[in-house]
Coordinates of C-alpha atoms in Angstrom, one line a residue:
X11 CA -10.9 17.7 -14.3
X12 CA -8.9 18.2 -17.9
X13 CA -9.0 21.8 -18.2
X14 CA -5.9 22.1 -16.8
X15 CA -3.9 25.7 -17.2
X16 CA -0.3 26.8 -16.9
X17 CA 0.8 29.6 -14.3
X18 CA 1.0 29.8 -10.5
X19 CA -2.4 31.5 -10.9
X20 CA -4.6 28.4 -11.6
X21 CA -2.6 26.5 -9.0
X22 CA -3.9 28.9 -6.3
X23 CA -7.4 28.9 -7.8
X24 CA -7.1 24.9 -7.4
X25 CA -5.8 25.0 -4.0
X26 CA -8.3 27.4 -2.8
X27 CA -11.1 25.8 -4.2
X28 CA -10.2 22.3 -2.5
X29 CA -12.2 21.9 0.6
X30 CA -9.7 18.6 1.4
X31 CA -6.5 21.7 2.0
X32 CA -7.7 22.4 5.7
X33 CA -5.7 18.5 5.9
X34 CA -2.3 19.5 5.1
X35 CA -2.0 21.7 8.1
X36 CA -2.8 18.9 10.6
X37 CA 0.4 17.2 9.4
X38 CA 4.2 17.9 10.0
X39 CA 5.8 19.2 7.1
X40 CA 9.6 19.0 6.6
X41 CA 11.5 21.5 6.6
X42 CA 14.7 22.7 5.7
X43 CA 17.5 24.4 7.6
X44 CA 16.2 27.5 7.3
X45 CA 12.8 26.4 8.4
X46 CA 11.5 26.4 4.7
X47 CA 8.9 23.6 3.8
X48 CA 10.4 21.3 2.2
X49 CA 7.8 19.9 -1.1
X50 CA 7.6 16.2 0.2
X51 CA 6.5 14.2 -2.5
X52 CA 7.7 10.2 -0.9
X53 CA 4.2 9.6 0.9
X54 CA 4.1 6.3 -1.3
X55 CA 7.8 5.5 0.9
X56 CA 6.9 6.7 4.4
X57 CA 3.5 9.5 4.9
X58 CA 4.0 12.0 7.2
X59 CA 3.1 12.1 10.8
X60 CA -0.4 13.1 11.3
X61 CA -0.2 16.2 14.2
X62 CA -2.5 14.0 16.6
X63 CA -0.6 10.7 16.6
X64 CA 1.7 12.4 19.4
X65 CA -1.6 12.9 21.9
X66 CA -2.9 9.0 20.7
X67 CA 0.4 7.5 21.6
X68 CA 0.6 9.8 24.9
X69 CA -2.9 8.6 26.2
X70 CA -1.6 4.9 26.0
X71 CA 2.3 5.9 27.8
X72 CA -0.3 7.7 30.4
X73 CA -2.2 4.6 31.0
X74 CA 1.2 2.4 31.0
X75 CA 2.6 4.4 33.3
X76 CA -0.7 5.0 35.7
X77 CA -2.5 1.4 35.4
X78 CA 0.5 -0.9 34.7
X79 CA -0.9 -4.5 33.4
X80 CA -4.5 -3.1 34.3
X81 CA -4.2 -0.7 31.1
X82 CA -5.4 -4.2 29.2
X83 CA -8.9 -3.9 30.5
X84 CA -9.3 -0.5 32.6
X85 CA -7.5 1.9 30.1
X86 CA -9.1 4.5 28.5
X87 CA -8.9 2.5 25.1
X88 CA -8.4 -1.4 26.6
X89 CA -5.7 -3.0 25.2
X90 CA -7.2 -6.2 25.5
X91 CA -9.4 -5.1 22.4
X92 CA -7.5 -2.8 20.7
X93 CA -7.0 -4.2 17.5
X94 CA -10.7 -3.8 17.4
X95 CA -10.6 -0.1 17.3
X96 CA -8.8 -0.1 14.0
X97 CA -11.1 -2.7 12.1
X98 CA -14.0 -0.6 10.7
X99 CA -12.0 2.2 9.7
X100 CA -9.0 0.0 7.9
X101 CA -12.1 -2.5 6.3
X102 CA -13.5 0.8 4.5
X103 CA -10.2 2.2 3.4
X104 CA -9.8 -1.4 1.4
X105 CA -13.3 -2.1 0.7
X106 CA -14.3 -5.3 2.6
X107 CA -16.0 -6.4 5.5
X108 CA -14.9 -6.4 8.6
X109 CA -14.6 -9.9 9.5
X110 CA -12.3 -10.2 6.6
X111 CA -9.6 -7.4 8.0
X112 CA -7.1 -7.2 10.5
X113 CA -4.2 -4.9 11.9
X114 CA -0.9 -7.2 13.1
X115 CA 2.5 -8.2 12.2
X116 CA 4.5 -6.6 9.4
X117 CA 4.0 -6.6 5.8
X118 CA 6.6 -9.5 4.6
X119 CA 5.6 -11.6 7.6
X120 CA 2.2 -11.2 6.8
X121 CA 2.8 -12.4 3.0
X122 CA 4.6 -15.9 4.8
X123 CA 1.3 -16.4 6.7
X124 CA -1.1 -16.0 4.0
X125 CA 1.2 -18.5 1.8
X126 CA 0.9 -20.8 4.6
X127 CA -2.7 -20.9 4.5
X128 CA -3.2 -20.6 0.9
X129 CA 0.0 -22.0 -1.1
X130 CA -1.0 -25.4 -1.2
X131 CA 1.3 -27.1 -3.7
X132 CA 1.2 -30.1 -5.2
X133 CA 3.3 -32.3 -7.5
X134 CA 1.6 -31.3 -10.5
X135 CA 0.4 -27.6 -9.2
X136 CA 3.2 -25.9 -7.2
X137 CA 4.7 -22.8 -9.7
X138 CA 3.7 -18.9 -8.1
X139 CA 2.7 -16.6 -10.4
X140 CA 4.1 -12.8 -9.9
X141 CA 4.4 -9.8 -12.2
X142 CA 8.0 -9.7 -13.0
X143 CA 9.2 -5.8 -11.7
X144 CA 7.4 -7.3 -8.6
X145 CA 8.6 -5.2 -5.3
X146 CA 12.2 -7.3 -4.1
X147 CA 10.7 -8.7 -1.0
X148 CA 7.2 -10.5 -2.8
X149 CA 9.9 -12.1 -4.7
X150 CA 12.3 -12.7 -2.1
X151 CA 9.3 -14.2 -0.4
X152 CA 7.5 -16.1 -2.7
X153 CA 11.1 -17.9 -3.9
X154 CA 11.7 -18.6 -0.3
X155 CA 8.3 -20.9 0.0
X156 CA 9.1 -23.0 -3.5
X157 CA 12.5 -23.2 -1.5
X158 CA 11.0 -24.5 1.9
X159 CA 8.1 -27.1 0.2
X160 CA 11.4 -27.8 -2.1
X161 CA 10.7 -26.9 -5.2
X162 CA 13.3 -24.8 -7.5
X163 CA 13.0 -21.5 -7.0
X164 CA 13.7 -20.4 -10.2
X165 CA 11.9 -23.1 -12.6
X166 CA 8.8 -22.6 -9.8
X167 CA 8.5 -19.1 -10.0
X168 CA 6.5 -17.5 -13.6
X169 CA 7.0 -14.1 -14.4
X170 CA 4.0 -11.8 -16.0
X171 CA 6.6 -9.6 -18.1
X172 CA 5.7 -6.5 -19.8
X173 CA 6.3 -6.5 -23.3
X174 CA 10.0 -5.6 -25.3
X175 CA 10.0 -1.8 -25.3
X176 CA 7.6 -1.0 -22.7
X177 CA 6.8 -0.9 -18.8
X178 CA 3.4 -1.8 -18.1
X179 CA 2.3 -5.2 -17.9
X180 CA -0.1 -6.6 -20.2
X181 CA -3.1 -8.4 -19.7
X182 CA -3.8 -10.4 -22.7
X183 CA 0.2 -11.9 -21.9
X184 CA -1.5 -12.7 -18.4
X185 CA -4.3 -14.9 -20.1
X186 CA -2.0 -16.4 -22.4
X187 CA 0.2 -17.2 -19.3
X188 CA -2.6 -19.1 -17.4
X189 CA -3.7 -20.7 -20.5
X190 CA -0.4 -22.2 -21.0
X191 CA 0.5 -23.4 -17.7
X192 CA -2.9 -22.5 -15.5
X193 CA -2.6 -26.4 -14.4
X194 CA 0.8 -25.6 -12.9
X195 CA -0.1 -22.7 -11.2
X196 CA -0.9 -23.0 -7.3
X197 CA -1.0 -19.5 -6.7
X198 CA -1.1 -16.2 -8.4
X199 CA 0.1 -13.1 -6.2
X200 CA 0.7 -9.8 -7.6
X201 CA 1.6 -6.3 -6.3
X202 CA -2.2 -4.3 -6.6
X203 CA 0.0 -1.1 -7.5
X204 CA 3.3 -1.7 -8.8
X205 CA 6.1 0.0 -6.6
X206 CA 8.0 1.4 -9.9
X207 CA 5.7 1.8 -12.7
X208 CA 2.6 3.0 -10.3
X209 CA 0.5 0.7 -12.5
X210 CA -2.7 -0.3 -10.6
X211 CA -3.7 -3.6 -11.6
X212 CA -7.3 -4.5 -12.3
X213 CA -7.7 -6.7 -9.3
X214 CA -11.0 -8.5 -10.0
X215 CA -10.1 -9.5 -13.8
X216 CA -6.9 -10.9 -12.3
X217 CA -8.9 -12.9 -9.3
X218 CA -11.5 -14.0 -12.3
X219 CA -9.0 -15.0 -14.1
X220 CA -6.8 -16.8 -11.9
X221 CA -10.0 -18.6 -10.3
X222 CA -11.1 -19.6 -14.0
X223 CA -7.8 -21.3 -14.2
X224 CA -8.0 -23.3 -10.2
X225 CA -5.4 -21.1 -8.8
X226 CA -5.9 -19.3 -5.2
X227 CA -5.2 -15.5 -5.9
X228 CA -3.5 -12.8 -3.0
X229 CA -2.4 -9.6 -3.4
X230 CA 0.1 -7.2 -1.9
X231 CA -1.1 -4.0 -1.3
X232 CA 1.8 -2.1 0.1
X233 CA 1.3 0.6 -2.6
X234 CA -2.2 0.3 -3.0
X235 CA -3.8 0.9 0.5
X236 CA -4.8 4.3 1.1
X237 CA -4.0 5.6 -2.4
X238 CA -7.2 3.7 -4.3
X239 CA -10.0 1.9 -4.2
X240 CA -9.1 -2.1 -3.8
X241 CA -12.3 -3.2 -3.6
X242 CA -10.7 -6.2 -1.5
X243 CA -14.2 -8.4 -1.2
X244 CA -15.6 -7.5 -4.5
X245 CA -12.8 -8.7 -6.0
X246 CA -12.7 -12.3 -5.1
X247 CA -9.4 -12.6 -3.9
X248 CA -8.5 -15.0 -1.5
X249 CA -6.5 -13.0 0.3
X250 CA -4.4 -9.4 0.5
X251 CA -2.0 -7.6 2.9
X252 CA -0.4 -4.0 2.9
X253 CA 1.4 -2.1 5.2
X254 CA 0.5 1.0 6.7
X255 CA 3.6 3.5 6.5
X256 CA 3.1 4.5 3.3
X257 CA -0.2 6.4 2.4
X258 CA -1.8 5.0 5.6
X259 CA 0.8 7.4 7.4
X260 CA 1.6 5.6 10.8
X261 CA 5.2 6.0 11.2
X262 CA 8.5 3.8 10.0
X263 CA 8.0 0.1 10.1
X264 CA 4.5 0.5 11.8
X265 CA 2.0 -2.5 11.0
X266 CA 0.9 -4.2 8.3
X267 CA -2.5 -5.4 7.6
X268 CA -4.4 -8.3 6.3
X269 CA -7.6 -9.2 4.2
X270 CA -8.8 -13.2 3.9
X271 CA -12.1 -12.8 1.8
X272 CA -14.9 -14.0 3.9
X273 CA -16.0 -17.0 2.4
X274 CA -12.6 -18.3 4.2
X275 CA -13.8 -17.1 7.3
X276 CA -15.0 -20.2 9.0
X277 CA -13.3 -22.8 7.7
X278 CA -10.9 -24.0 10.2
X279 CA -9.1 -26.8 8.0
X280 CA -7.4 -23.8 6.3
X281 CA -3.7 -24.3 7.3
X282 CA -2.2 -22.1 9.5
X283 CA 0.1 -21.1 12.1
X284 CA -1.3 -20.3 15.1
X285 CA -1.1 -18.8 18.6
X286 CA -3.0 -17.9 22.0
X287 CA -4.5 -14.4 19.9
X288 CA -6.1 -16.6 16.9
X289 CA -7.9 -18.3 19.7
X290 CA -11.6 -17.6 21.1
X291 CA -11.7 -14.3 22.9
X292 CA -13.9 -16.0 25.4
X293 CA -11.9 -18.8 26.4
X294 CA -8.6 -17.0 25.4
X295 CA -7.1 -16.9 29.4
X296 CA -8.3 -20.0 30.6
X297 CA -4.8 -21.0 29.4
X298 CA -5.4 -24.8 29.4
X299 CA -8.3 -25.6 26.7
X300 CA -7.5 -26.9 23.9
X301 CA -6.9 -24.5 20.6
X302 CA -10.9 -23.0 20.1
X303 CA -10.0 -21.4 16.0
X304 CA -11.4 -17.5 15.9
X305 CA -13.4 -16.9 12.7
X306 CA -12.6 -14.5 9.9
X307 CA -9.3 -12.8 9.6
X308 CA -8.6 -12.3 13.0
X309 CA -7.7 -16.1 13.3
X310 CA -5.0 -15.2 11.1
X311 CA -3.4 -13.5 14.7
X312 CA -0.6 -14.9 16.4
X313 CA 0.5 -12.5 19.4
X314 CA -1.0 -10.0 21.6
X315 CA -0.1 -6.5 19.2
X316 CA 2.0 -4.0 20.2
X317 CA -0.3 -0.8 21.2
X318 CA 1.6 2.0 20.6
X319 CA 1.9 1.2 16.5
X320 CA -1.6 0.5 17.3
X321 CA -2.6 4.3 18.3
X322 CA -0.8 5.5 15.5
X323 CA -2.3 3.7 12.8
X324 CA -5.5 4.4 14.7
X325 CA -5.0 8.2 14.7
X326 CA -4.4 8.0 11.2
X327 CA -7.2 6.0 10.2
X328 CA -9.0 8.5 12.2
X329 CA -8.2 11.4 10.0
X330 CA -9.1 9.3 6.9
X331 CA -12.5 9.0 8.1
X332 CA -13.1 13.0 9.1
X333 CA -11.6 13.6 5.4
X334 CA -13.6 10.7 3.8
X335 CA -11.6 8.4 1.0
X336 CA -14.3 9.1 -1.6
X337 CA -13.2 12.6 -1.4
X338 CA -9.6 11.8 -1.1
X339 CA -9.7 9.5 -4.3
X340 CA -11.3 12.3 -6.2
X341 CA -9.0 15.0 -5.2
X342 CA -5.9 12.5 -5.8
X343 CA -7.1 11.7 -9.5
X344 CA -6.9 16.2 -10.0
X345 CA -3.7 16.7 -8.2
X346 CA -2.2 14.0 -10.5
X347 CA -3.5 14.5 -13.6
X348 CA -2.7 18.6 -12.9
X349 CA 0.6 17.1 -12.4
X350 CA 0.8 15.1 -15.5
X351 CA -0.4 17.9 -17.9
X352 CA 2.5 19.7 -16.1
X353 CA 5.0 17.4 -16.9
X354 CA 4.2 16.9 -20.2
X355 CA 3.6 20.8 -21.3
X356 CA 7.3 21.1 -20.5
X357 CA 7.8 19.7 -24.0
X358 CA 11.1 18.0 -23.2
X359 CA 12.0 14.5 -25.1
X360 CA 14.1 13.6 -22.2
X361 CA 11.1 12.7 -20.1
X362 CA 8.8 10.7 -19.9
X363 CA 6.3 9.1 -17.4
X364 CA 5.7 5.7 -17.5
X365 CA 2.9 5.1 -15.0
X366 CA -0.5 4.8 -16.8
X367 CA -2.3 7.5 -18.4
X368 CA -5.8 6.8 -17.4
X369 CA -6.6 8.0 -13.7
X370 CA -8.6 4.1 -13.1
X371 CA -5.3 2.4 -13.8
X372 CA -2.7 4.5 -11.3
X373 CA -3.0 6.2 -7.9
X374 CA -1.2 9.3 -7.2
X375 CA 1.9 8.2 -8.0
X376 CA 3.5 9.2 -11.1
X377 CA 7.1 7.9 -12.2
X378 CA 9.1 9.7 -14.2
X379 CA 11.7 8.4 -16.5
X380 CA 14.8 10.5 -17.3
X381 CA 16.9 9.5 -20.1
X382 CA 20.5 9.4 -20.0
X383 CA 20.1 10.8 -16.0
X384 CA 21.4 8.9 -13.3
X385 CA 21.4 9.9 -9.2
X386 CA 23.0 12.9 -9.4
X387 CA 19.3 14.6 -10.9
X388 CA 17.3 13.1 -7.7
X389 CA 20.5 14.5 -5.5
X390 CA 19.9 17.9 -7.1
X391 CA 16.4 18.1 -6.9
X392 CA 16.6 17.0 -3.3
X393 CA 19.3 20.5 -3.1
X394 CA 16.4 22.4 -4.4
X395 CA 13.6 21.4 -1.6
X396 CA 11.8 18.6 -3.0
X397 CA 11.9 14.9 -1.3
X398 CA 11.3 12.5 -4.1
X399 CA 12.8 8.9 -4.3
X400 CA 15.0 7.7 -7.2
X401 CA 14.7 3.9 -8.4
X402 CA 17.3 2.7 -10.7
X403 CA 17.9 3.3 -13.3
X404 CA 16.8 6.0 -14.1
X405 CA 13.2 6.6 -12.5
X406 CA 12.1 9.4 -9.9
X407 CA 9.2 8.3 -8.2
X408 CA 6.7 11.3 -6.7
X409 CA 3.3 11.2 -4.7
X410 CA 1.4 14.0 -4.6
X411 CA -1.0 13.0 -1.5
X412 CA -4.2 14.1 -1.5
X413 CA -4.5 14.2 2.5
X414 CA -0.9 16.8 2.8
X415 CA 0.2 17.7 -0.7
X416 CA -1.1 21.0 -2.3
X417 CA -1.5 21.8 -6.0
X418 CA 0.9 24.4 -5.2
X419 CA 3.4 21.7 -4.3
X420 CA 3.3 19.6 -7.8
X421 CA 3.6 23.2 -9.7
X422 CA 6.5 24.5 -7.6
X423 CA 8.1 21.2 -8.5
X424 CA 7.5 21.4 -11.8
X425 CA 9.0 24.7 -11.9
X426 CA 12.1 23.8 -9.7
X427 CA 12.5 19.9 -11.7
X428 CA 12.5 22.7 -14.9
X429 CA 15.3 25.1 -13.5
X430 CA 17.7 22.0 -12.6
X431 CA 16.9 20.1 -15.8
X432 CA 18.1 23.6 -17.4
X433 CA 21.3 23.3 -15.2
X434 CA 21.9 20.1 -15.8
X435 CA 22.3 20.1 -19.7
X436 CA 24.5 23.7 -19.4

C-alpha cells in the first residue's frame, strides 16, 4: 500500500480493515500504572506473551506433577518427542525442510556448534568474514574460534563495512572483498537482518557468492526469524540459527533454533560435538552401543531439551500458523511503510531513518536516527507510554509487529514522538 494519509481517521480505517487485528487481543499488553496500554514497540528485543502459553506450559507442570518420569512417553504431549512438535511449524516460518530444522540450545551456543561443524580452517584459509555493525555476541563469537584454532583474532577476522557517510552495507564492497581475499576466507557469516540498521540482507546472493569464492556460508537469524521470509533452503546456505524471543514470542532467554541445509544431512564425517540426543532414536536407551549419527539437523542435538521453553515456543508457533506468515509478512510491509510515511511527513531535519527504504530489504523494524539526541529522548518517550529501545548513539529502534501492534499504535507514536520532540527543543 502507498496511499498512505495523515489523521487518526485513516489509522482507524486501516485497523478496521485488517483481518490479522482479532491477534493483538490474544496477547498481553503492557500496561501502565494506571492500567493504560502501554504502545510496545521492542518485539524485535523480547515479543510478548501469547495469552495461551500459560495453559501449554500448565498441561506439561500437570503431567510433571501427575506422571513423574512417565510424562516422557505417557503424557499428553510425550516428552520423549517433543522437539518434534515444534519442527513443521518453525521449518515454515524460515522456509526449509524439515529435516534441516531444529529447536535446542540457545542462540550463541548454537553459533559455536555450527562453527564446529563448518569452520574448517586451514593454514592458508582460516579468516571469518562478518558485516562489521555485526550484533556484539556473532563477533564475540566468531573472534573466540580464530582464538581457540589460534589464529589472531583481529588480523583473522574481515569486516564488510558500509561506506564513509552512510549505514547500510554495500554489496558490490562484498564482491570486491571476496575477490580480494576469497582464498583466505573459510567462512562467511553474517547477521540475516542487522540488529541496528534493520537491513535485511539478500541471503541467496551472499550464499552465491560466498560459495563462488569456496567459502562455507551461515547465518544468524536472531532478527530475521519471524519478521521475513529467509528462505533458509533456497538460499544455499550451509547453515543458520535464530533465537526465538524476539518475533517468535516465547519468553526471555527461551530457545534458539537451527537450520543445516539438507545436502549436509547425511554426511556423518561433518565435525561435531555430540551427545546421547544426536544419536538414533531407536537405539538411543540401549545406553551401551556405540555412537549411531542421526540424520539432518537433529544430529546437531546434544541433550534431552527442556520442555517447558518447549511449550512455549510451541504455543507460539501455534498462533503463527492460525494467523498464517504469508499474511503476517504482508500486513508487516503496511504497518511499516504507514509508519515510515509518518515519520517522514513530520518534516523534521533532525530525523532520519536509516533502515532501508524498500519493504524487500527490511522487516518491521525501522531505526530511527536523532541528531544531536542522546538517552534522555528514549527516557522521555518511555514517560509518555511507548516501549522502544535506544542503541547508541543516537538510534531508537521500534517494531511494529504484525501479530500485536495496531496501525493505531505507530500513529499514536508518531503523535506522542512529535509532542516530546516539541518539548525537547523548548
Amino acid at each position: 500500500m502507498s496511499n498512505y494519509k495523515l489523521g487518526q481517521e485513516f489509522a482507524q480505517q486501516l485497523d478496521q480493515n485488517d483481518e490479522l487485528s482479532v491477534y493483538r487481543t490474544q496477547f498481553h499488553m503492557p500496561k501502565d500504572a494506571n492500567g493504560n496500554e502501554l504502545i510496545y514497540m521492542t518485539g524485535n528485543s523480547l515479543g510478548l506473551q501469547p495469552k495461551i502459553t500459560k495453559d501449554y506450559i500448565n498441561q506439561e507442570l500437570e503431567d510433571w506433577a501427575n506422571l513423574g518420569v512417565d510424562g516422557h512417553t505417557h503424557g499428553k504431549n510425550p516428552w520423549l518427542h517433543y522437539h518434534e512438535f515444534l519442527t513443521k511449524n518453525m521449518a515454515n516460518i524460515v522456509g526449509a525442510k524439515p529435516i534441516e530444522v531444529v529447536v535446542m540450545n540457545s542462540l550463541t551456543a548454537n553459533l559455536h556448534f555450527m562453527m564446529v561443524s563448518f569452520y574448517k580452517p586451514t593454514p592458508k584459509r582460516y579468516k571469518i568474514l562478518i558485516e562489521a555493525d555485526a550484533f556484539p555476541s556473532d563477533k564475540y563469537a566468531v573472534e573466540s574460534q580464530l582464538r581457540h584454532h589460534g589464529y589472531d583474532d583481529k588480523e583473522g577476522l574481515i569486516l564488510w563495512k558500509a561506506r564513509e557517510g552512510e549505514e547500510l552495507a554495500n554489496y558490490e564492497d562484498l564482491e570486491n572483498i571476496l575477490q580480494e581475499h576469497g582464498d583466505e576466507i573459510a567462512l562467511v557469516m553474517i547477521g540475516g537482518v542487522n540488529y541496528y540498521t534493520g537491513q535485511f540482507f539478500d541471503l541467496k546472493r551472499i550464499a552465491t557468492l560466498g560459495h563462488k569464492h569456496g567459502c562455507v556460508v551461515g547465518f544468524d537469524c536472531a532478527h530475521g526469524a519471524g519478521n521475513v521470509k529467509l528462505n533458509l533452503h533456497d538460499s544455499g546456505a550451509d547453515f543458520a540459527v535464530w533465537c526465538s524471543y524476539k518475533y517468535l514470542n516465547s519468553g526471555p532467554g527461551s530457545l534458539s533454533g537451527a537450520f543445516v541445509h539438507e545436502r549436509h544431512a547425511h554426511n556423518k564425517y561433518l565435525n561435531r560435538f555430540t551427545g546421547w540426543w544426536s544419536h538414533n532414536k531407536q537405539t538411543r536407551f540401549r545406553m551401551r552401543d556405540d555412537f549411531d549419527q542421526l540424520p539432518g539437523a537433529e544430529g546437531w542435538q546434544l541433550s534431552n531439551p527442556p520442555i517447558l521453553s518447549m511449550a512455549a515456543i510451541r504455543a507460539s508457533l501455534d498462533v503463527f500458523e492460525k494467523a498464517g506468515f504469508d499474511k503476517l509478512c504482508e500486513k508487516s510491509k503496511q504497518l511499516t511503510g504507514y509508519f515510515e510515511f509518518l515519520i517522514n511527513e513530520l518534516n523534521n531535519s533532525d530525523i532520519k531513518i536509516i533502515t532501508p527504504s524498500n519493504p524487500k530489504e527490511r522487516g518491521c523494524q525501522l531505526s530511527i536516527q536523532v541528531q544531536n539526541a542522546d538517552k534522555s529522548l528514549h527516557d522521555k518517550l518511555t514517560e509518555a507510554g511507548i516501549i522502544t529501545d535506544w542503541r547508541e548513539p543516537d538510534v531508537i529502534r521500534c517494531a511494529p509487529v504484525p501479530l500485536y501492534n495496531s496501525f493505531m499504535d505507530v500513529y499514536e507514536f508518531v503523535e506522542r514522538l512529535k509532542k516530546v520532540l516539541a518539548v525537547s527543543r523548548k
